[in-house]
Short mmCIF file of C-alpha atoms in Angstrom, two decimals:
data_model
loop_
_atom_site.label_atom_id
_atom_site.label_comp_id
_atom_site.label_asym_id
_atom_site.label_seq_id
_atom_site.Cartn_x
_atom_site.Cartn_y
_atom_site.Cartn_z
CA UNK A 1103 -3.37 7.85 17.99
CA UNK A 1104 -4.94 9.86 15.88
CA UNK A 1105 -4.72 10.84 12.27
CA UNK A 1106 -3.06 14.14 13.07
CA UNK A 1107 -0.61 12.25 15.18
CA UNK A 1108 0.16 9.41 12.51
CA UNK A 1109 0.73 12.03 10.34
CA UNK A 1110 3.33 13.72 12.41
CA UNK A 1111 4.75 10.62 13.64
CA UNK A 1112 5.28 9.56 10.14
CA UNK A 1113 6.60 13.10 8.72
CA UNK A 1114 9.54 12.98 12.25
CA UNK A 1115 10.69 9.39 10.36
CA UNK A 1116 11.18 10.85 7.11
CA UNK A 1117 13.15 13.98 8.23
CA UNK A 1118 14.90 11.77 10.70
CA UNK A 1119 15.88 9.72 7.74
CA UNK A 1120 16.66 12.48 5.57
CA UNK A 1121 18.10 15.51 7.99
CA UNK A 1122 21.75 14.97 7.64
CA UNK A 1123 22.08 13.42 4.10
CA UNK A 1124 24.28 14.60 1.44
CA UNK A 1125 24.32 15.54 -1.00
CA UNK A 1126 21.04 17.02 1.02
CA UNK A 1127 17.86 16.26 -1.55
CA UNK A 1128 14.57 18.34 -1.86
CA UNK A 1129 11.09 16.13 -0.57
CA UNK A 1130 8.46 15.80 -3.21
CA UNK A 1131 5.89 14.07 -2.10
CA UNK A 1132 4.24 11.25 -3.39
CA UNK A 1133 0.36 10.73 -3.67
CA UNK A 1134 -2.01 12.96 -2.94
CA UNK A 1135 -3.26 12.59 0.79
CA UNK A 1136 -1.74 10.59 3.41
CA UNK A 1137 -4.51 8.97 5.18
CA UNK A 1138 -6.41 5.51 3.57
CA UNK A 1139 -7.85 2.24 4.94
CA UNK A 1140 -5.91 -0.20 6.59
CA UNK A 1141 -4.81 -2.83 5.04
CA UNK A 1142 -7.69 -6.30 4.69
CA UNK A 1143 -6.66 -9.08 7.39
CA UNK A 1144 -6.25 -11.90 6.63
CA UNK A 1145 -9.57 -13.61 8.14
CA UNK A 1146 -11.73 -11.28 5.36
CA UNK A 1147 -13.51 -9.43 8.53
CA UNK A 1148 -14.72 -6.26 8.14
CA UNK A 1149 -12.15 -3.51 9.27
CA UNK A 1150 -13.07 0.45 9.23
CA UNK A 1151 -9.92 1.55 10.53
CA UNK A 1152 -7.39 3.99 9.19
CA UNK A 1153 -3.57 4.29 8.29
CA UNK A 1154 -1.40 7.17 7.40
CA UNK A 1155 1.15 6.36 4.27
CA UNK A 1156 3.48 8.99 4.18
CA UNK A 1157 5.84 8.95 0.81
CA UNK A 1158 8.49 11.41 -0.62
CA UNK A 1159 10.72 11.28 -3.82
CA UNK A 1160 13.82 12.60 -3.14
CA UNK A 1161 14.72 14.76 -5.65
CA UNK A 1162 17.50 17.59 -7.14
CA UNK A 1163 20.39 14.99 -6.23
CA UNK A 1164 22.09 13.01 -9.53
CA UNK A 1165 20.71 9.62 -10.31
CA UNK A 1166 23.83 8.27 -9.43
CA UNK A 1167 23.35 9.19 -5.25
CA UNK A 1168 19.93 7.33 -5.47
CA UNK A 1169 21.94 3.86 -3.70
CA UNK A 1170 23.84 6.65 -1.66
CA UNK A 1171 20.54 8.08 0.10
CA UNK A 1172 19.13 4.77 0.14
CA UNK A 1173 22.29 3.91 2.30
CA UNK A 1174 21.85 6.44 4.61
CA UNK A 1175 18.52 6.53 5.43
CA UNK A 1176 19.39 3.06 6.70
CA UNK A 1177 22.31 3.92 8.94
CA UNK A 1178 20.15 7.25 9.90
CA UNK A 1179 17.31 4.76 11.12
CA UNK A 1180 19.81 2.33 13.11
CA UNK A 1181 20.46 5.35 14.69
CA UNK A 1182 17.16 6.28 16.18
CA UNK A 1183 17.09 2.82 17.55
CA UNK A 1184 14.76 1.46 14.76
CA UNK A 1185 14.84 -2.26 13.61
CA UNK A 1186 15.15 -4.08 10.20
CA UNK A 1187 11.88 -6.40 9.39
CA UNK A 1188 13.52 -8.60 7.45
CA UNK A 1189 16.37 -10.98 8.33
CA UNK A 1190 18.66 -11.01 5.48
CA UNK A 1191 20.73 -8.05 5.22
CA UNK A 1192 20.57 -5.14 2.35
CA UNK A 1193 22.11 -6.56 -0.84
CA UNK A 1194 24.30 -3.55 -1.76
CA UNK A 1195 25.93 -5.20 -4.78
CA UNK A 1196 22.72 -4.68 -6.43
CA UNK A 1197 22.07 -0.93 -8.81
CA UNK A 1198 18.93 -0.47 -6.47
CA UNK A 1199 18.62 -1.96 -3.10
CA UNK A 1200 15.55 -1.61 -1.18
CA UNK A 1201 15.43 -1.00 3.02
CA UNK A 1202 12.47 -2.13 5.13
CA UNK A 1203 12.68 -1.34 8.82
CA UNK A 1204 10.21 -0.66 11.46
CA UNK A 1205 10.07 1.34 14.70
CA UNK A 1206 9.59 0.74 18.53
CA UNK A 1207 7.69 0.53 20.13
CA UNK A 1208 5.28 2.52 18.10
CA UNK A 1209 5.18 -0.24 14.95
CA UNK A 1210 5.86 2.14 12.45
CA UNK A 1211 6.46 0.59 9.10
CA UNK A 1212 9.06 2.54 6.61
CA UNK A 1213 11.28 1.70 3.51
CA UNK A 1214 14.28 3.55 1.58
CA UNK A 1215 13.81 2.88 -2.23
CA UNK A 1216 15.59 3.29 -5.62
CA UNK A 1217 13.08 3.51 -8.55
CA UNK A 1218 14.89 2.52 -12.03
CA UNK A 1219 15.35 5.80 -14.24
CA UNK A 1220 18.49 4.61 -16.39
CA UNK A 1221 19.31 0.29 -15.47
CA UNK A 1222 22.68 0.90 -17.87
CA UNK A 1223 24.15 4.01 -16.09
CA UNK A 1224 22.46 2.05 -12.54
CA UNK A 1225 20.53 5.36 -12.13
CA UNK A 1226 17.71 5.45 -10.15
CA UNK A 1227 15.51 7.94 -7.91
CA UNK A 1228 15.15 7.62 -3.99
CA UNK A 1229 11.97 7.34 -2.27
CA UNK A 1230 10.90 7.17 1.43
CA UNK A 1231 7.63 5.97 2.66
CA UNK A 1232 6.41 5.22 6.17
CA UNK A 1233 3.05 3.35 6.93
CA UNK A 1234 1.72 4.02 10.86
CA UNK A 1235 -0.46 1.62 12.38
CA UNK A 1236 -3.83 1.09 12.08
CA UNK A 1237 -5.94 3.46 14.14
CA UNK A 1238 -10.40 4.09 14.80
CA UNK A 1239 -11.37 6.92 12.45
CA UNK A 1240 -12.92 9.55 14.53
CA UNK A 1241 -15.85 8.66 16.82
CA UNK A 1242 -15.24 4.90 16.89
CA UNK A 1243 -14.33 3.36 19.72
CA UNK A 1244 -14.02 -0.34 18.10
CA UNK A 1245 -13.45 -1.20 14.99
CA UNK A 1246 -16.09 -3.23 12.80
CA UNK A 1247 -13.86 -6.14 12.89
CA UNK A 1248 -13.67 -6.38 17.10
CA UNK A 1249 -17.78 -6.22 16.56
CA UNK A 1250 -20.02 -7.28 14.28
CA UNK A 1251 -21.09 -4.11 11.45
CA UNK A 1252 -23.98 -2.40 11.47
CA UNK A 1253 -26.26 -3.87 8.61
CA UNK A 1254 -26.16 -0.08 7.17
CA UNK A 1255 -23.01 0.02 6.89
CA UNK A 1256 -22.29 -3.04 4.34
CA UNK A 1257 -25.44 -2.28 2.05
CA UNK A 1258 -25.31 -4.39 -1.21
CA UNK A 1259 -24.37 -2.22 -4.03
CA UNK A 1260 -27.33 -2.23 -7.49
CA UNK A 1261 -25.57 -4.06 -10.27
CA UNK A 1262 -26.06 -1.04 -12.20
CA UNK A 1263 -24.35 1.13 -10.76
CA UNK A 1264 -21.81 3.59 -11.95
CA UNK A 1265 -19.43 2.86 -9.24
CA UNK A 1266 -19.88 -0.03 -9.16
CA UNK A 1267 -19.41 -1.37 -12.88
CA UNK A 1268 -16.35 0.90 -12.05
CA UNK A 1269 -15.16 -1.05 -9.41
CA UNK A 1270 -15.37 -4.14 -10.84
CA UNK A 1271 -13.65 -2.94 -14.09
CA UNK A 1272 -11.11 -2.27 -12.11
CA UNK A 1273 -10.70 -5.72 -10.16
CA UNK A 1274 -11.38 -7.33 -14.03
CA UNK A 1275 -8.00 -5.45 -14.66
CA UNK A 1276 -6.02 -6.59 -12.12
CA UNK A 1277 -7.64 -10.08 -12.32
CA UNK A 1278 -5.70 -9.95 -16.03
CA UNK A 1279 -2.67 -8.71 -14.94
CA UNK A 1280 -2.16 -11.43 -11.91
CA UNK A 1281 -2.72 -14.01 -13.71
CA UNK A 1282 -3.58 -16.97 -11.49
CA UNK A 1283 -7.59 -18.09 -10.98
CA UNK A 1284 -9.86 -16.85 -8.85
CA UNK A 1285 -10.94 -18.58 -5.76
CA UNK A 1286 -14.36 -18.99 -4.57
CA UNK A 1287 -15.87 -16.11 -2.68
CA UNK A 1288 -14.68 -16.32 0.78
CA UNK A 1289 -16.42 -15.30 3.98
CA UNK A 1290 -16.36 -11.23 3.83
CA UNK A 1291 -15.76 -10.75 0.73
CA UNK A 1292 -17.53 -9.69 -2.65
CA UNK A 1293 -19.21 -6.39 -3.07
CA UNK A 1294 -20.61 -4.08 -0.03
CA UNK A 1295 -21.64 -0.35 -0.50
CA UNK A 1296 -19.52 1.00 2.98
CA UNK A 1297 -20.88 3.92 4.43
CA UNK A 1298 -18.78 6.08 6.90
CA UNK A 1299 -17.64 9.61 8.18
CA UNK A 1300 -16.57 10.64 4.80
CA UNK A 1301 -19.11 9.08 2.71
CA UNK A 1302 -20.47 6.10 0.77
CA UNK A 1303 -17.61 4.08 -1.48
CA UNK A 1304 -18.44 0.53 -3.06
CA UNK A 1305 -15.94 -2.28 -1.88
CA UNK A 1306 -15.01 -5.23 -4.15
CA UNK A 1307 -12.81 -7.77 -2.36
CA UNK A 1308 -11.86 -11.58 -3.51
CA UNK A 1309 -8.69 -14.31 -3.27
CA UNK A 1310 -7.01 -15.77 -5.57
CA UNK A 1311 -6.72 -19.96 -5.46
CA UNK A 1312 -3.64 -20.75 -3.53
CA UNK A 1313 -0.40 -20.79 -4.84
CA UNK A 1314 3.55 -21.26 -3.00
CA UNK A 1315 5.17 -18.93 -2.28
CA UNK A 1316 7.31 -18.21 -5.21
CA UNK A 1317 4.23 -17.75 -7.70
CA UNK A 1318 2.41 -15.34 -4.89
CA UNK A 1319 5.17 -12.74 -4.87
CA UNK A 1320 5.34 -13.08 -8.29
CA UNK A 1321 1.70 -11.89 -8.77
CA UNK A 1322 2.03 -9.56 -6.76
CA UNK A 1323 4.82 -7.83 -8.80
CA UNK A 1324 2.87 -8.07 -11.77
CA UNK A 1325 0.05 -6.57 -10.28
CA UNK A 1326 2.51 -3.54 -9.37
CA UNK A 1327 4.04 -3.30 -12.95
CA UNK A 1328 -0.31 -3.13 -14.23
CA UNK A 1329 -0.59 0.15 -11.75
CA UNK A 1330 2.67 1.32 -12.84
CA UNK A 1331 2.04 1.12 -16.52
CA UNK A 1332 -1.47 2.48 -16.37
CA UNK A 1333 -0.49 5.68 -14.60
CA UNK A 1334 -1.29 4.44 -10.69
CA UNK A 1335 0.08 6.17 -7.82
CA UNK A 1336 1.62 3.09 -5.95
CA UNK A 1337 3.34 1.80 -2.39
CA UNK A 1338 4.70 -1.17 -1.43
CA UNK A 1339 3.68 -1.85 2.16
CA UNK A 1340 5.89 -4.08 4.41
CA UNK A 1341 4.48 -7.04 5.67
CA UNK A 1342 5.52 -9.39 8.49
CA UNK A 1343 6.52 -12.22 5.91
CA UNK A 1344 5.82 -12.30 2.52
CA UNK A 1345 6.61 -9.85 -0.12
CA UNK A 1346 5.28 -6.35 0.32
CA UNK A 1347 1.63 -5.61 -0.25
CA UNK A 1348 1.15 -3.12 -3.30
CA UNK A 1349 -1.78 -0.05 -2.40
CA UNK A 1350 -2.28 1.95 -5.56
CA UNK A 1351 -4.26 4.91 -6.17
CA UNK A 1352 -6.14 5.85 -9.71
CA UNK A 1353 -5.07 9.26 -11.24
CA UNK A 1354 -8.19 10.55 -11.72
CA UNK A 1355 -10.23 9.02 -9.34
CA UNK A 1356 -10.50 8.41 -5.41
CA UNK A 1357 -10.53 4.80 -6.07
CA UNK A 1358 -7.94 2.63 -3.95
CA UNK A 1359 -6.91 -0.84 -5.05
CA UNK A 1360 -4.74 -3.14 -2.91
CA UNK A 1361 -2.52 -6.66 -3.42
CA UNK A 1362 -1.16 -8.73 -1.09
CA UNK A 1363 -0.30 -12.00 -0.30
CA UNK A 1364 -1.90 -13.92 2.35
CA UNK A 1365 -0.92 -16.56 5.18
CA UNK A 1366 -3.75 -19.14 3.32
CA UNK A 1367 -1.54 -18.97 0.64
CA UNK A 1368 -3.55 -16.65 -1.71
CA UNK A 1369 -3.34 -12.88 -2.92
CA UNK A 1370 -5.94 -10.69 -1.62
CA UNK A 1371 -7.68 -8.06 -3.80
CA UNK A 1372 -9.48 -5.06 -2.59
CA UNK A 1373 -10.47 -1.81 -4.28
CA UNK A 1374 -12.44 0.51 -3.04
CA UNK A 1375 -14.28 3.58 -5.13
CA UNK A 1376 -16.15 5.93 -4.02
CA UNK A 1377 -20.13 6.23 -4.55
CA UNK A 1378 -19.49 9.12 -6.98
CA UNK A 1379 -17.50 9.62 -9.47
CA UNK A 1380 -16.83 9.22 -12.87
CA UNK A 1381 -18.48 5.67 -14.63
CA UNK A 1382 -16.37 3.22 -16.05
CA UNK A 1383 -15.89 3.33 -20.02
CA UNK A 1384 -14.91 -0.59 -19.82
CA UNK A 1385 -16.62 -2.97 -16.91
CA UNK A 1386 -14.18 -5.47 -18.04
CA UNK A 1387 -15.08 -9.35 -16.64
CA UNK A 1388 -15.34 -9.16 -12.73
CA UNK A 1389 -13.00 -11.28 -10.34
CA UNK A 1390 -15.13 -13.21 -8.10
CA UNK A 1391 -18.18 -10.94 -7.92
#
């Protein structure tokens, strides 16, 4: 699969959900670009693969129809033969239910979510999102997690580099939002300068201390609340087990942050920011530099 094929398939899955909806909503794209980094792996290995994330807000319908649109998306996807990726049935008694599903056999993940507009009135805005499987960028025959990465691909960045300070500042704010301690740096974590066809980026990866399942979910939820309050574009990405991962894009930069519960019991954080961009005004306290 390549980038365009992934985008086309993601758009097809979205329109399968929306095509027969009543009332018919208007699709409003969420986020600037659909292609981003693959979610980091549990073994902390470097992975230069990409993934497509396509998301739309369903507008132009009354807020009270949001739950109905989520139900219709679920029914349309079931009609296509797609499956739930969680064991429990959706709690439709909740004012804001969420549906997590996946396709087969190509394994695209999607969700239908209602965002809160007026909790007292039970009004919200429905959104649909699709995440592709990971794929290799053009010109790559193997992911760097399969064969050792080129030493030139992961250089140690300078401590006084503006992008380094920016990445550490974002990590620091995420650390404060998680409200849990960080773990010693694991193999594959820390700071690196990653170079690929799109240019150079500073990447900062770190993990929290191991947490019970409920505390991991709560920490990821706190990170999501932080991103939303700070104006980041936020996506929840379903995971095979545990709470959904959070992928957020900074509104004024091309910085991407990922927060995900790991099977090791930790919460993993990765911040990737372009090597050229606005300097951070507040370096803050780096988390697990």
